Short mmCIF file of C-alpha atoms in Angstrom, two decimals:
data_model
loop_
_atom_site.label_atom_id
_atom_site.label_comp_id
_atom_site.label_asym_id
_atom_site.label_seq_id
_atom_site.Cartn_x
_atom_site.Cartn_y
_atom_site.Cartn_z
CA UNK A 1 17.10 17.72 -5.73
CA UNK A 2 18.01 18.11 -2.08
CA UNK A 3 15.64 17.30 0.77
CA UNK A 4 17.03 19.52 3.50
CA UNK A 5 16.57 19.22 7.25
CA UNK A 6 14.66 15.97 7.69
CA UNK A 7 14.74 13.39 10.46
CA UNK A 8 15.27 9.87 9.13
CA UNK A 9 12.87 7.36 10.71
CA UNK A 10 13.79 6.67 14.36
CA UNK A 11 17.07 8.60 14.13
CA UNK A 12 17.88 11.63 16.25
CA UNK A 13 20.08 13.59 13.86
CA UNK A 14 18.73 15.87 11.15
CA UNK A 15 19.83 14.88 7.65
CA UNK A 16 19.98 16.09 4.07
CA UNK A 17 19.04 13.64 1.31
CA UNK A 18 20.51 14.41 -2.10
CA UNK A 19 18.76 12.89 -5.11
CA UNK A 20 19.95 12.64 -8.69
CA UNK A 21 17.74 11.05 -11.30
CA UNK A 22 16.09 8.00 -9.76
CA UNK A 23 18.71 7.46 -7.04
CA UNK A 24 19.72 8.71 -3.62
CA UNK A 25 23.31 9.88 -4.11
CA UNK A 26 24.17 11.05 -0.60
CA UNK A 27 22.84 11.21 2.92
CA UNK A 28 24.66 13.61 5.25
CA UNK A 29 24.17 15.50 8.49
CA UNK A 30 22.18 18.65 7.72
CA UNK A 31 24.67 20.80 9.63
CA UNK A 32 27.46 19.85 7.21
CA UNK A 33 25.60 20.37 3.94
CA UNK A 34 25.94 23.40 1.70
CA UNK A 35 22.38 24.29 0.77
CA UNK A 36 21.88 24.07 -2.98
CA UNK A 37 19.48 25.96 -5.18
CA UNK A 38 17.36 22.87 -5.77
CA UNK A 39 16.75 22.28 -2.05
CA UNK A 40 13.34 21.76 -0.50
CA UNK A 41 13.63 22.71 3.14
CA UNK A 42 11.53 21.15 5.88
CA UNK A 43 10.81 22.04 9.46
CA UNK A 44 10.00 19.30 11.97
CA UNK A 45 9.62 16.55 9.34
CA UNK A 46 10.41 12.84 9.20
CA UNK A 47 11.53 10.96 6.08
CA UNK A 48 10.75 7.29 5.49
CA UNK A 49 11.15 4.96 2.51
CA UNK A 50 8.09 4.82 0.28
CA UNK A 51 5.84 2.17 1.80
CA UNK A 52 5.45 -1.23 0.14
CA UNK A 53 1.89 -2.49 0.49
CA UNK A 54 2.16 -6.25 0.02
CA UNK A 55 -1.53 -6.99 -0.49
CA UNK A 56 -4.27 -5.01 -2.15
CA UNK A 57 -7.00 -5.60 -4.71
CA UNK A 58 -6.68 -2.35 -6.64
CA UNK A 59 -10.07 -2.60 -8.32
CA UNK A 60 -11.93 -3.28 -5.05
CA UNK A 61 -11.26 0.04 -3.32
CA UNK A 62 -14.54 1.79 -4.10
CA UNK A 63 -16.58 -0.70 -2.09
CA UNK A 64 -17.79 0.14 1.40
CA UNK A 65 -16.83 -2.32 4.12
CA UNK A 66 -19.30 -5.17 3.76
CA UNK A 67 -20.21 -7.54 6.57
CA UNK A 68 -21.93 -7.19 9.93
CA UNK A 69 -21.20 -10.37 11.90
CA UNK A 70 -18.20 -12.45 12.92
CA UNK A 71 -17.61 -15.11 10.26
CA UNK A 72 -15.99 -18.53 10.53
CA UNK A 73 -14.23 -18.34 7.18
CA UNK A 74 -14.02 -16.32 3.97
CA UNK A 75 -16.48 -18.57 2.09
CA UNK A 76 -19.14 -17.79 4.69
CA UNK A 77 -18.35 -14.06 4.43
CA UNK A 78 -18.55 -14.11 0.61
CA UNK A 79 -21.87 -15.95 0.59
CA UNK A 80 -23.31 -13.53 3.13
CA UNK A 81 -22.29 -10.28 1.44
CA UNK A 82 -23.49 -11.43 -1.98
CA UNK A 83 -26.93 -12.17 -0.58
CA UNK A 84 -27.29 -9.21 1.81
CA UNK A 85 -25.36 -6.47 -0.02
CA UNK A 86 -26.19 -7.27 -3.66
CA UNK A 87 -27.33 -3.68 -4.33
CA UNK A 88 -24.13 -2.13 -2.96
CA UNK A 89 -21.96 -4.59 -4.88
CA UNK A 90 -23.81 -4.05 -8.16
CA UNK A 91 -23.53 -0.26 -7.82
CA UNK A 92 -19.74 -0.42 -7.55
CA UNK A 93 -19.40 -3.01 -10.31
CA UNK A 94 -21.14 -0.56 -12.67
CA UNK A 95 -17.90 1.44 -12.59
CA UNK A 96 -15.50 0.14 -15.27
CA UNK A 97 -12.73 -1.98 -13.80
CA UNK A 98 -10.00 0.26 -15.24
CA UNK A 99 -11.36 3.27 -13.33
CA UNK A 100 -11.67 1.27 -10.13
CA UNK A 101 -8.11 0.01 -10.43
CA UNK A 102 -6.75 3.50 -11.13
CA UNK A 103 -8.47 4.78 -7.98
CA UNK A 104 -6.73 1.96 -6.12
CA UNK A 105 -3.40 3.50 -7.14
CA UNK A 106 -4.41 6.91 -5.79
CA UNK A 107 -5.73 5.39 -2.56
CA UNK A 108 -2.25 4.05 -1.94
CA UNK A 109 -0.39 7.17 -3.09
CA UNK A 110 -2.40 9.43 -0.76
CA UNK A 111 -1.09 7.32 2.14
CA UNK A 112 2.56 7.32 1.06
CA UNK A 113 2.61 3.89 -0.56
CA UNK A 114 4.94 3.93 -3.56
CA UNK A 115 4.81 0.21 -4.41
CA UNK A 116 1.78 -2.05 -4.19
CA UNK A 117 1.49 -5.80 -4.76
CA UNK A 118 -1.81 -6.21 -6.58
CA UNK A 119 -3.64 -9.51 -6.15
CA UNK A 120 -5.80 -10.62 -9.02
CA UNK A 121 -5.88 -10.03 -12.77
CA UNK A 122 -3.05 -7.96 -14.20
CA UNK A 123 -3.96 -4.36 -14.99
CA UNK A 124 -2.38 -2.17 -17.62
CA UNK A 125 -1.72 1.40 -16.49
CA UNK A 126 -0.54 4.38 -18.50
CA UNK A 127 2.06 6.21 -16.38
CA UNK A 128 0.92 4.88 -12.98
CA UNK A 129 1.52 7.22 -10.04
CA UNK A 130 2.99 4.35 -8.01
CA UNK A 131 4.76 1.11 -8.82
CA UNK A 132 2.55 -1.95 -9.28
CA UNK A 133 4.36 -5.21 -8.54
CA UNK A 134 2.89 -8.07 -10.55
CA UNK A 135 5.89 -10.39 -10.92
CA UNK A 136 4.09 -13.17 -9.12
CA UNK A 137 1.30 -15.64 -9.80
CA UNK A 138 -1.94 -14.64 -8.14
CA UNK A 139 -4.29 -17.44 -7.13
CA UNK A 140 -7.34 -16.39 -5.18
CA UNK A 141 -7.77 -19.33 -2.83
CA UNK A 142 -8.30 -23.08 -2.69
CA UNK A 143 -12.08 -22.55 -2.53
CA UNK A 144 -12.49 -19.90 -5.25
CA UNK A 145 -9.66 -20.44 -7.76
CA UNK A 146 -10.68 -22.83 -10.52
CA UNK A 147 -8.09 -25.48 -11.33
CA UNK A 148 -5.84 -24.20 -8.57
CA UNK A 149 -3.82 -27.44 -8.35
CA UNK A 150 -2.96 -27.31 -12.04
CA UNK A 151 -2.04 -23.62 -11.85
CA UNK A 152 0.03 -24.12 -8.71
CA UNK A 153 2.00 -26.94 -10.31
CA UNK A 154 2.49 -25.30 -13.71
CA UNK A 155 6.23 -25.56 -14.25
CA UNK A 156 6.25 -22.57 -16.63
CA UNK A 157 5.65 -20.32 -13.60
CA UNK A 158 8.29 -21.99 -11.46
CA UNK A 159 10.41 -18.82 -11.13
CA UNK A 160 7.52 -16.73 -9.85
CA UNK A 161 6.26 -16.87 -6.27
CA UNK A 162 2.63 -17.90 -5.83
CA UNK A 163 0.48 -15.49 -3.82
CA UNK A 164 -2.73 -16.98 -2.41
CA UNK A 165 -5.28 -16.32 0.32
CA UNK A 166 -5.10 -19.24 2.71
CA UNK A 167 -6.16 -20.03 6.25
CA UNK A 168 -8.53 -17.07 6.13
CA UNK A 169 -10.87 -18.09 8.90
CA UNK A 170 -11.14 -19.25 12.49
CA UNK A 171 -12.65 -22.73 12.11
CA UNK A 172 -11.18 -26.14 11.35
CA UNK A 173 -11.74 -25.73 7.62
CA UNK A 174 -9.32 -22.79 7.56
CA UNK A 175 -6.55 -24.91 9.05
CA UNK A 176 -7.41 -27.81 6.72
CA UNK A 177 -7.22 -25.48 3.72
CA UNK A 178 -3.58 -24.65 4.46
CA UNK A 179 -2.86 -28.35 4.88
CA UNK A 180 -4.51 -29.09 1.53
CA UNK A 181 -2.59 -26.32 -0.21
CA UNK A 182 0.79 -27.51 1.07
CA UNK A 183 0.13 -31.19 0.35
CA UNK A 184 -0.71 -30.36 -3.28
CA UNK A 185 2.40 -28.25 -3.90
CA UNK A 186 4.05 -31.11 -5.79
CA UNK A 187 6.80 -29.06 -7.44
CA UNK A 188 7.61 -27.14 -4.26
CA UNK A 189 6.66 -23.69 -5.47
CA UNK A 190 7.57 -20.72 -3.26
CA UNK A 191 4.25 -19.63 -1.77
CA UNK A 192 3.43 -16.32 -0.14
CA UNK A 193 0.38 -16.79 2.06
CA UNK A 194 -2.11 -13.98 2.61
CA UNK A 195 -3.95 -13.81 5.97
CA UNK A 196 -2.99 -17.20 7.45
CA UNK A 197 -5.18 -16.69 10.52
CA UNK A 198 -5.35 -20.46 11.10
CA UNK A 199 -1.68 -21.05 10.28
CA UNK A 200 0.33 -23.19 12.69
CA UNK A 201 4.03 -22.86 13.45
CA UNK A 202 4.83 -26.02 11.52
CA UNK A 203 2.90 -24.79 8.48
CA UNK A 204 4.60 -21.38 8.60
CA UNK A 205 8.00 -22.91 7.86
CA UNK A 206 6.67 -24.07 4.48
CA UNK A 207 5.91 -20.56 3.21
CA UNK A 208 8.19 -17.99 1.61
CA UNK A 209 6.38 -15.28 3.61
CA UNK A 210 3.08 -14.38 5.26
CA UNK A 211 1.22 -11.19 4.37
CA UNK A 212 -0.56 -9.89 7.45
CA UNK A 213 -3.75 -7.84 6.98
CA UNK A 214 -4.84 -7.25 10.59
CA UNK A 215 -7.58 -4.68 9.95
CA UNK A 216 -9.32 -6.96 7.47
CA UNK A 217 -8.94 -9.97 9.79
CA UNK A 218 -10.41 -8.20 12.81
CA UNK A 219 -13.30 -6.83 10.75
CA UNK A 220 -14.29 -10.23 9.36
CA UNK A 221 -13.31 -12.65 12.10
CA UNK A 222 -12.67 -10.68 15.27
CA UNK A 223 -9.11 -12.03 15.47
CA UNK A 224 -5.93 -12.37 13.46
CA UNK A 225 -2.98 -14.70 12.97
CA UNK A 226 -0.58 -15.60 15.78
CA UNK A 227 2.00 -13.19 14.42
CA UNK A 228 4.14 -13.12 17.57
CA UNK A 229 4.90 -16.81 16.96
CA UNK A 230 4.75 -16.98 13.16
CA UNK A 231 7.25 -14.12 12.71
CA UNK A 232 9.97 -16.39 14.11
CA UNK A 233 9.38 -18.89 11.30
CA UNK A 234 8.64 -16.90 8.15
CA UNK A 235 8.94 -13.24 7.08
CA UNK A 236 5.87 -11.15 7.90
CA UNK A 237 4.84 -8.47 5.40
CA UNK A 238 2.08 -5.89 5.85
CA UNK A 239 -0.94 -5.70 3.55
CA UNK A 240 -3.88 -3.33 3.55
CA UNK A 241 -6.39 -5.48 1.67
CA UNK A 242 -9.18 -3.50 -0.02
CA UNK A 243 -11.95 -1.30 1.33
CA UNK A 244 -14.32 -4.27 1.19
CA UNK A 245 -12.95 -5.22 4.60
CA UNK A 246 -10.63 -2.41 5.77
CA UNK A 247 -10.22 1.35 5.89
CA UNK A 248 -8.73 3.12 2.87
CA UNK A 249 -6.15 4.63 5.25
CA UNK A 250 -3.24 2.21 5.69
CA UNK A 251 -1.93 4.30 8.61
CA UNK A 252 -5.10 3.59 10.55
CA UNK A 253 -4.46 -0.10 9.87
CA UNK A 254 -0.84 0.23 10.97
CA UNK A 255 -2.03 1.54 14.32
CA UNK A 256 -4.37 -1.44 14.66
CA UNK A 257 -1.33 -3.65 14.14
CA UNK A 258 0.69 -1.62 16.64
CA UNK A 259 -2.05 -2.00 19.25
CA UNK A 260 -2.07 -5.76 18.59
CA UNK A 261 1.52 -5.79 19.79
CA UNK A 262 2.64 -8.88 17.88
CA UNK A 263 5.39 -6.95 16.11
CA UNK A 264 7.76 -4.48 17.71
CA UNK A 265 7.63 -0.95 16.28
CA UNK A 266 10.81 -1.69 14.32
CA UNK A 267 9.40 -4.97 12.97
CA UNK A 268 6.13 -3.28 12.01
CA UNK A 269 8.00 -0.56 10.13
CA UNK A 270 10.18 -3.16 8.40
CA UNK A 271 7.09 -5.16 7.37
CA UNK A 272 6.25 -2.17 5.14
CA UNK A 273 9.78 -1.42 3.93
CA UNK A 274 12.88 -3.63 4.06
CA UNK A 275 11.13 -7.00 4.58
CA UNK A 276 8.93 -6.83 1.45
CA UNK A 277 11.85 -5.39 -0.54
CA UNK A 278 13.75 -8.57 0.33
CA UNK A 279 10.89 -11.02 -0.27
CA UNK A 280 9.75 -9.48 -3.55
CA UNK A 281 13.39 -9.06 -4.70
CA UNK A 282 13.20 -5.29 -4.93
CA UNK A 283 16.37 -4.69 -2.96
CA UNK A 284 16.77 -1.15 -4.30
CA UNK A 285 13.69 -0.24 -2.22
CA UNK A 286 12.84 -0.25 1.47
CA UNK A 287 15.67 1.91 2.82
CA UNK A 288 16.86 5.50 2.71
CA UNK A 289 20.53 5.04 1.87
CA UNK A 290 23.08 5.94 -0.77
CA UNK A 291 22.47 4.28 -4.16
CA UNK A 292 18.96 3.19 -3.20
CA UNK A 293 16.04 4.10 -5.46
CA UNK A 294 14.63 7.49 -4.52
CA UNK A 295 11.22 6.37 -3.25
CA UNK A 296 10.76 8.66 -0.26
CA UNK A 297 7.91 9.99 1.87
CA UNK A 298 8.30 13.08 4.05
CA UNK A 299 5.68 13.79 6.73
CA UNK A 300 5.11 16.27 9.51
CA UNK A 301 6.42 14.94 12.83
CA UNK A 302 3.92 16.81 14.95
CA UNK A 303 5.08 16.63 18.55
CA UNK A 304 6.22 13.01 18.24
CA UNK A 305 9.69 11.48 18.53
CA UNK A 306 11.24 8.11 17.73
CA UNK A 307 8.91 5.50 16.30
CA UNK A 308 5.91 7.59 17.36
CA UNK A 309 6.91 10.15 14.72
CA UNK A 310 6.51 7.46 12.05
CA UNK A 311 3.67 5.33 13.35
CA UNK A 312 1.46 8.35 14.15
CA UNK A 313 1.44 9.61 10.55
CA UNK A 314 -1.93 10.33 8.94
CA UNK A 315 -2.56 11.07 5.23
CA UNK A 316 -3.04 14.78 5.93
CA UNK A 317 0.41 14.90 7.58
CA UNK A 318 2.18 13.72 4.43
CA UNK A 319 4.17 16.59 2.91
CA UNK A 320 5.91 14.94 -0.03
CA UNK A 321 5.88 11.62 -1.91
CA UNK A 322 8.68 10.88 -4.36
CA UNK A 323 8.78 7.83 -6.65
CA UNK A 324 11.91 7.13 -8.69
CA UNK A 325 13.15 10.63 -7.93
CA UNK A 326 10.00 12.31 -9.21
CA UNK A 327 7.48 14.14 -7.05
CA UNK A 328 4.06 12.46 -7.13
CA UNK A 329 2.38 14.37 -4.31
CA UNK A 330 3.13 17.43 -2.21
CA UNK A 331 1.39 19.49 0.44
CA UNK A 332 0.33 23.04 -0.38
CA UNK A 333 2.71 24.31 2.33
CA UNK A 334 5.55 23.43 -0.10
CA UNK A 335 3.99 25.17 -3.10
CA UNK A 336 6.35 28.15 -3.21
CA UNK A 337 9.42 25.95 -2.87
CA UNK A 338 8.16 23.59 -5.57
CA UNK A 339 7.61 26.52 -7.91
CA UNK A 340 11.12 27.77 -7.21
CA UNK A 341 12.43 24.41 -8.46
CA UNK A 342 10.82 25.26 -11.83
CA UNK A 343 8.65 22.18 -11.55
CA UNK A 344 5.59 22.52 -13.75
CA UNK A 345 2.28 22.27 -11.94
CA UNK A 346 0.35 21.43 -15.09
CA UNK A 347 0.65 17.73 -14.25
CA UNK A 348 -0.83 18.17 -10.76
CA UNK A 349 -4.37 18.51 -9.46
CA UNK A 350 -5.47 19.63 -6.01
CA UNK A 351 -7.51 17.54 -3.61
CA UNK A 352 -8.48 18.02 0.02
CA UNK A 353 -7.56 15.14 2.33
CA UNK A 354 -9.24 15.60 5.71
CA UNK A 355 -8.99 19.36 5.18
CA UNK A 356 -5.34 19.38 4.02
CA UNK A 357 -4.69 20.46 0.42
CA UNK A 358 -2.46 18.11 -1.58
CA UNK A 359 -1.15 18.53 -5.11
CA UNK A 360 -1.33 15.12 -6.79
CA UNK A 361 0.26 14.09 -10.07
CA UNK A 362 -2.14 12.94 -12.79
CA UNK A 363 -5.72 13.88 -13.51
CA UNK A 364 -7.34 12.69 -10.30
CA UNK A 365 -10.13 15.23 -10.92
CA UNK A 366 -11.15 13.54 -14.17
CA UNK A 367 -10.92 10.13 -12.53
CA UNK A 368 -13.24 11.12 -9.67
CA UNK A 369 -15.68 12.77 -12.09
CA UNK A 370 -15.73 9.65 -14.28
CA UNK A 371 -16.30 7.37 -11.29
CA UNK A 372 -19.19 9.50 -10.07
CA UNK A 373 -20.79 9.46 -13.52
CA UNK A 374 -21.32 5.72 -12.98
CA UNK A 375 -21.92 5.77 -9.23
CA UNK A 376 -22.70 9.23 -7.80
CA UNK A 377 -22.56 7.97 -4.19
CA UNK A 378 -19.21 6.19 -4.55
CA UNK A 379 -17.17 6.55 -1.36
CA UNK A 380 -14.11 8.62 -2.24
CA UNK A 381 -12.29 10.05 0.81
CA UNK A 382 -10.99 13.19 -0.90
CA UNK A 383 -12.62 16.29 -2.34
CA UNK A 384 -11.77 18.01 -5.61
CA UNK A 385 -10.20 21.45 -5.20
CA UNK A 386 -9.84 23.71 -8.22
CA UNK A 387 -6.55 25.54 -8.80
CA UNK A 388 -7.55 29.18 -9.14
CA UNK A 389 -5.15 30.31 -11.84
CA UNK A 390 -2.11 28.78 -13.51
CA UNK A 391 -0.71 32.17 -14.52
CA UNK A 392 1.86 32.25 -11.71
CA UNK A 393 3.12 28.76 -12.37
CA UNK A 394 6.69 28.30 -13.58
CA UNK A 395 7.18 25.83 -16.42
CA UNK A 396 10.20 24.18 -17.95
#
């Protein structure tokens, strides 16, 4: 497959990306490339590596945002929502966990995320539409994880990084929690902190990385971590968190982070690509380059240039999502070209995303229907669109 005539993120020249199997085999100037029969040609489009979302709770993405005050810490938030929003929580929990987790995959795919680090219990997926990274030990937090000291210091998990919410608050207890966590890390496990709002510079040096979830932080606490300082001391990765505390649209969250200004545009982009690829030891991801895994997102540039062309993306602007060399999502504007590649459409279903029609791999229609059978008012930000007739579709 050849992706013809695309701008690579923050580069001026127009390139052709040649894929074979799961790999990128060449990247050349579009003017020098002989157009092949298997080319998909773009006009005014930007290509980026598939995003790596370093923090989500896949089975929590059918909740509305819950909370209506500024909290001091996550324990206070949890106590409040369980007393005030019991009805809303119970309605979502009626939906089987497997369905909720599968929707979490699609939430990410629709935004161009091709790898997600899921925090919580391990889920088993049959042919997931994106990669789920679970080669880590998930501990919820010092307050809510039972026997957390024993689990943290379990030598059988020594080779896995620990991922834990910590310092999620703006009061003294949030700072003390990080101190407690570090002082109880007897076997010196590599810890990836999530949130770290109360984290100090000295504490930051003790962590393998910090996952920054700015939208969630601002929603719950009205502020976020001191990223401009902490980034000098530990790698900063970007996480979306779930819809309990943030929008389903990670691009909206990225713009919140951009407005915060703690990361440069390049650093923000890298917090979703090359930085997590390094921290999570997925070095074949995070870049568009020869011999890298073909996880690629192509989006409409609009009238933007440079980093604006990347950081202004919205889900409806996404034209193509490829994971391991296989198309997982494409915009209806590419339909004729996709058909000409003799790619069967029987594995795709149509949905409308903010008015834009996307063809999505897997039976997202059945998933949405099943979810609504348990919770008819579940908040799902796409609409089912029926394909009129498959008679014109080419098949293998």
